[in-house]
């Protein structure tokens, strides 16, 4: 509904004056979204007023408008509705303002308010905690744009499959909530895609128990794949590691990334490891190392080498894990290296 033709139009003087009065960096807006300044109608004072009412100070108001200039094109009625909507899951207005400052675009996308409200209420009914729903609103806002029936359909498909794979009724709710909180984007998939991916795994001789294990390990990312890419990735791994179907299956269960990453990604990571002098046998022993990017692997090898730790002759476990896991491993190797060797015959200096 807004024009982006900037050539023949002039900036709205009233908008500029109102932005100046709020100490907003207009140069920044011109650089990012000049078209906002060309609109005939803007609600600068009104939107600033609503934000101030919620407890935002002048600097915060200016930051929000600079980060998301189109906020001033929303009507006060739209913003008040959005405010009421987000208050369903926010503890207080202080938290709400903090979220708006961090994620202004999520808040100022007001076109889907009916769907947003229906989905918020649906997620609350499912037992998702409000702090998880606020995380969804800010980091995965698109799942709220779906009609609520679409999200219900996907969740029902997941529940049905969980029970069909031997999952228990008692654990189903916890499993679904965990899956959603780890990866809300699974809701953007269709029920058909979810069904096809599960059938692909079963056709490849993964038992129901193993499929459930994979779903939990992959945090729902498996639903964003398709059978063609999974087939290619598995074939690539089979050729590289020269293994049987059964051995490949065990490797995939150990490292679901072999299923999840595309062939070019796996190839690049494998080459990166081989360049560091690591053998295929070592990678096969610890395939989880392929979950790390080449840059992370190089950085970690460099740090360990500085301690005199030779990765080529050791196992690759020391490279694995999150940044925190690696720091713990690194610390242990470092303290082992620095610890003085105890000499049993050295005289002990004991004070009287």
Coordinates of N, CA, C and O in Angstrom, one line a residue, residues 91-182:
X91 N 5.2 -10.5 30.3 CA 5.0 -10.3 31.8 C 4.5 -8.9 32.1 O 3.6 -8.8 32.9
X92 N 5.1 -7.9 31.4 CA 4.7 -6.5 31.7 C 5.2 -5.7 30.5 O 5.8 -6.2 29.6
X93 N 4.9 -4.4 30.6 CA 5.2 -3.5 29.5 C 6.7 -3.2 29.4 O 7.2 -2.9 28.3
X94 N 7.4 -3.4 30.5 CA 8.8 -3.2 30.5 C 9.5 -4.3 29.5 O 10.3 -4.0 28.7
X95 N 9.0 -5.5 29.7 CA 9.5 -6.6 28.9 C 9.1 -6.4 27.4 O 9.9 -6.6 26.5
X96 N 7.9 -5.9 27.2 CA 7.3 -5.7 25.9 C 8.2 -4.6 25.1 O 8.6 -4.9 24.0
X97 N 8.5 -3.5 25.8 CA 9.4 -2.5 25.2 C 10.7 -3.0 24.8 O 11.3 -2.8 23.7
X98 N 11.3 -3.9 25.7 CA 12.6 -4.5 25.5 C 12.6 -5.3 24.2 O 13.5 -5.3 23.3
X99 N 11.5 -6.1 24.0 CA 11.3 -6.9 22.9 C 11.1 -6.1 21.6 O 11.7 -6.4 20.5
X100 N 10.3 -5.0 21.7 CA 10.1 -4.2 20.5 C 11.4 -3.5 20.1 O 11.7 -3.4 18.9
X101 N 12.2 -3.1 21.0 CA 13.5 -2.5 20.7 C 14.4 -3.5 20.0 O 15.1 -3.2 19.0
X102 N 14.4 -4.8 20.5 CA 15.3 -5.8 19.9 C 14.7 -6.3 18.5 O 15.5 -6.7 17.6
X103 N 13.4 -6.4 18.4 CA 12.8 -7.1 17.3 C 11.6 -6.2 16.7 O 10.5 -6.6 16.7
X104 N 12.0 -4.9 16.3 CA 10.9 -4.0 15.9 C 10.1 -4.5 14.7 O 8.9 -4.3 14.7
X105 N 10.7 -5.2 13.8 CA 10.0 -5.6 12.5 C 9.0 -6.6 12.9 O 7.9 -6.6 12.3
X106 N 9.3 -7.5 13.8 CA 8.3 -8.5 14.2 C 7.1 -7.9 14.8 O 5.9 -8.2 14.5
X107 N 7.3 -6.8 15.6 CA 6.2 -6.2 16.3 C 5.3 -5.3 15.3 O 4.1 -5.3 15.4
X108 N 6.0 -4.6 14.5 CA 5.3 -3.7 13.6 C 4.7 -4.3 12.3 O 4.3 -3.6 11.4
X109 N 4.8 -5.7 12.2 CA 4.1 -6.4 11.1 C 2.7 -6.6 11.6 O 2.5 -7.6 12.4
X110 N 1.8 -5.8 11.2 CA 0.5 -5.9 11.8 C -0.6 -6.4 10.9 O -1.8 -6.4 11.2
X111 N -0.2 -7.0 9.7 CA -1.2 -7.4 8.7 C -2.0 -8.7 9.1 O -3.0 -9.0 8.6
X112 N -1.4 -9.4 10.1 CA -2.0 -10.8 10.3 C -2.5 -10.9 11.8 O -2.4 -11.9 12.4
X113 N -3.1 -9.8 12.3 CA -3.4 -9.8 13.7 C -4.4 -10.9 14.1 O -4.3 -11.5 15.2
X114 N -5.4 -11.2 13.2 CA -6.4 -12.2 13.6 C -5.7 -13.6 13.7 O -5.9 -14.3 14.7
X115 N -4.8 -13.9 12.7 CA -4.1 -15.2 12.8 C -3.1 -15.2 14.0 O -3.0 -16.2 14.6
X116 N -2.5 -14.1 14.2 CA -1.5 -14.0 15.4 C -2.3 -14.3 16.7 O -1.8 -15.2 17.5
X117 N -3.4 -13.7 16.9 CA -4.1 -13.9 18.1 C -4.6 -15.4 18.2 O -4.4 -16.0 19.3
X118 N -5.2 -15.9 17.2 CA -5.6 -17.3 17.2 C -4.5 -18.3 17.5 O -4.7 -19.3 18.3
X119 N -3.3 -18.0 16.9 CA -2.2 -18.9 17.1 C -1.6 -18.8 18.5 O -1.2 -19.8 19.1
X120 N -1.6 -17.6 19.1 CA -1.1 -17.4 20.4 C -2.0 -18.2 21.4 O -1.5 -18.9 22.2
X121 N -3.3 -18.1 21.2 CA -4.2 -18.8 22.1 C -4.1 -20.3 21.9 O -4.1 -21.1 22.9
X122 N -3.9 -20.7 20.7 CA -3.7 -22.2 20.4 C -2.4 -22.7 21.1 O -2.4 -23.8 21.7
X123 N -1.3 -22.0 21.0 CA 0.0 -22.4 21.6 C -0.2 -22.5 23.1 O 0.4 -23.4 23.7
X124 N -0.9 -21.5 23.7 CA -1.1 -21.5 25.1 C -1.9 -22.8 25.5 O -1.6 -23.4 26.5
X125 N -2.9 -23.1 24.7 CA -3.8 -24.3 25.0 C -2.9 -25.6 24.9 O -3.1 -26.5 25.6
X126 N -1.9 -25.6 24.0 CA -1.0 -26.7 23.9 C -0.1 -26.9 25.1 O 0.6 -27.9 25.2
X127 N 0.0 -25.9 25.9 CA 0.9 -25.9 27.1 C 2.2 -25.3 26.9 O 3.1 -25.4 27.7
X128 N 2.4 -24.6 25.7 CA 3.7 -23.8 25.6 C 3.7 -22.7 26.5 O 2.7 -21.9 26.7
X129 N 4.8 -22.5 27.2 CA 5.0 -21.4 28.1 C 5.0 -20.1 27.4 O 5.6 -20.0 26.3
X130 N 4.6 -19.0 28.1 CA 4.6 -17.7 27.5 C 6.0 -17.2 27.0 O 6.1 -16.6 26.0
X131 N 7.0 -17.6 27.8 CA 8.4 -17.1 27.4 C 8.8 -17.8 26.1 O 9.5 -17.2 25.2
X132 N 8.3 -19.0 25.8 CA 8.6 -19.7 24.5 C 7.8 -19.0 23.4 O 8.3 -18.8 22.3
X133 N 6.6 -18.7 23.7 CA 5.7 -18.0 22.7 C 6.3 -16.7 22.3 O 6.3 -16.3 21.1
X134 N 6.8 -15.9 23.3 CA 7.4 -14.6 23.0 C 8.7 -14.8 22.1 O 9.0 -14.1 21.2
X135 N 9.4 -15.9 22.4 CA 10.6 -16.2 21.6 C 10.2 -16.5 20.1 O 10.8 -16.1 19.2
X136 N 9.1 -17.2 20.0 CA 8.5 -17.5 18.6 C 8.1 -16.2 17.9 O 8.4 -16.0 16.7
X137 N 7.4 -15.3 18.7 CA 6.9 -14.1 18.1 C 8.1 -13.2 17.5 O 7.9 -12.5 16.5
X138 N 9.2 -13.3 18.2 CA 10.3 -12.4 17.8 C 11.2 -13.1 16.8 O 11.7 -12.5 15.8
X139 N 11.5 -14.4 17.0 CA 12.5 -15.0 16.1 C 11.9 -15.8 15.0 O 12.6 -16.1 14.0
X140 N 10.6 -16.2 15.1 CA 10.0 -17.0 14.0 C 8.5 -16.4 13.8 O 7.6 -17.2 13.8
X141 N 8.4 -15.1 13.5 CA 7.1 -14.5 13.5 C 6.2 -15.1 12.4 O 5.0 -15.1 12.5
X142 N 6.8 -15.6 11.3 CA 6.0 -16.1 10.2 C 5.1 -17.3 10.5 O 4.1 -17.5 9.9
X143 N 5.4 -18.0 11.6 CA 4.5 -19.1 12.0 C 3.2 -18.6 12.5 O 2.2 -19.3 12.5
X144 N 3.1 -17.3 12.9 CA 1.9 -16.7 13.4 C 1.0 -16.2 12.2 O -0.1 -15.8 12.4
X145 N 1.6 -16.1 11.0 CA 0.9 -15.6 9.9 C 0.0 -16.7 9.3 O -1.0 -16.4 8.6
X146 N 0.4 -18.0 9.5 CA -0.5 -19.1 9.1 C -1.8 -19.0 9.7 O -1.9 -18.7 10.9
X147 N -2.9 -19.5 9.0 CA -4.2 -19.7 9.7 C -3.9 -20.7 10.8 O -3.1 -21.7 10.6
X148 N -4.6 -20.6 11.9 CA -4.4 -21.5 13.0 C -4.6 -23.0 12.6 O -4.0 -23.9 13.1
X149 N -5.6 -23.2 11.7 CA -5.9 -24.6 11.2 C -4.7 -25.3 10.7 O -4.5 -26.5 10.8
X150 N -3.8 -24.5 9.9 CA -2.6 -25.1 9.3 C -1.7 -25.6 10.4 O -1.1 -26.7 10.3
X151 N -1.5 -24.8 11.4 CA -0.6 -25.2 12.5 C -1.1 -26.4 13.3 O -0.4 -27.3 13.7
X152 N -2.4 -26.4 13.5 CA -3.1 -27.5 14.2 C -2.9 -28.8 13.4 O -2.6 -29.8 13.9
X153 N -3.0 -28.7 12.1 CA -2.9 -29.8 11.2 C -1.5 -30.4 11.3 O -1.3 -31.7 11.3
X154 N -0.5 -29.6 11.3 CA 0.9 -30.0 11.3 C 1.2 -30.7 12.7 O 1.7 -31.8 12.7
X155 N 0.7 -30.2 13.8 CA 0.9 -30.7 15.1 C 0.1 -32.1 15.2 O 0.7 -33.0 15.7
X156 N -1.1 -32.2 14.6 CA -1.8 -33.4 14.7 C -1.1 -34.5 13.9 O -1.0 -35.7 14.3
X157 N -0.4 -34.1 12.8 CA 0.3 -35.1 12.0 C 1.5 -35.6 12.8 O 1.8 -36.8 12.8
X158 N 2.2 -34.7 13.5 CA 3.3 -35.1 14.3 C 2.9 -36.0 15.4 O 3.5 -37.0 15.7
X159 N 1.8 -35.7 16.1 CA 1.3 -36.5 17.2 C 0.9 -37.9 16.7 O 1.3 -38.9 17.3
X160 N 0.3 -38.0 15.6 CA -0.2 -39.3 15.0 C 1.1 -40.1 14.7 O 1.1 -41.3 15.0
X161 N 2.1 -39.5 14.1 CA 3.3 -40.3 13.7 C 4.1 -40.7 14.9 O 4.6 -41.8 15.0
X162 N 4.1 -39.8 15.9 CA 4.8 -40.2 17.2 C 4.2 -41.4 17.8 O 5.0 -42.4 18.2
X163 N 2.9 -41.5 17.8 CA 2.2 -42.7 18.4 C 2.4 -43.9 17.5 O 2.7 -45.0 18.0
X164 N 2.4 -43.7 16.2 CA 2.6 -44.8 15.2 C 4.0 -45.4 15.3 O 4.2 -46.6 15.0
X165 N 4.9 -44.6 15.6 CA 6.3 -45.0 15.7 C 6.6 -45.7 17.1 O 7.7 -46.0 17.4
X166 N 5.6 -45.8 17.9 CA 5.8 -46.5 19.2 C 6.0 -45.5 20.4 O 6.3 -46.0 21.5
X167 N 5.9 -44.2 20.2 CA 6.0 -43.3 21.3 C 4.8 -43.4 22.2 O 3.7 -43.8 21.7
X168 N 4.9 -43.1 23.5 CA 3.8 -43.3 24.4 C 2.9 -42.1 24.5 O 3.4 -41.0 24.3
X169 N 1.7 -42.3 24.7 CA 0.7 -41.2 24.9 C 1.1 -40.3 26.0 O 1.0 -39.1 25.9
X170 N 1.7 -40.9 27.1 CA 2.2 -40.1 28.3 C 3.3 -39.1 27.9 O 3.3 -38.0 28.4
X171 N 4.2 -39.5 27.0 CA 5.3 -38.7 26.7 C 5.1 -37.8 25.5 O 5.9 -36.9 25.2
X172 N 3.9 -38.0 24.7 CA 3.7 -37.3 23.5 C 3.7 -35.8 23.6 O 4.4 -35.1 22.8
X173 N 3.0 -35.3 24.6 CA 2.9 -33.8 24.8 C 4.3 -33.2 25.0 O 4.6 -32.2 24.4
X174 N 5.1 -33.8 25.9 CA 6.4 -33.3 26.2 C 7.3 -33.3 25.0 O 8.0 -32.4 24.7
X175 N 7.2 -34.4 24.2 CA 8.0 -34.6 22.9 C 7.6 -33.4 21.9 O 8.5 -32.8 21.4
X176 N 6.3 -33.2 21.7 CA 5.9 -32.2 20.8 C 6.3 -30.8 21.2 O 6.9 -30.0 20.5
X177 N 6.2 -30.5 22.5 CA 6.6 -29.2 23.1 C 8.1 -29.0 22.9 O 8.5 -27.9 22.6
X178 N 8.8 -30.0 23.2 CA 10.3 -29.9 23.0 C 10.7 -29.7 21.6 O 11.5 -28.8 21.3
X179 N 10.1 -30.4 20.7 CA 10.3 -30.3 19.3 C 10.0 -28.9 18.8 O 10.8 -28.2 18.1
X180 N 8.9 -28.4 19.2 CA 8.5 -27.0 18.8 C 9.4 -25.9 19.4 O 9.8 -25.0 18.7
X181 N 9.8 -26.1 20.6 CA 10.6 -25.1 21.2 C 12.0 -25.1 20.6 O 12.7 -24.1 20.5
X182 N 12.5 -26.3 20.2 CA 13.8 -26.4 19.5 C 13.8 -25.8 18.1 O 14.7 -25.2 17.6

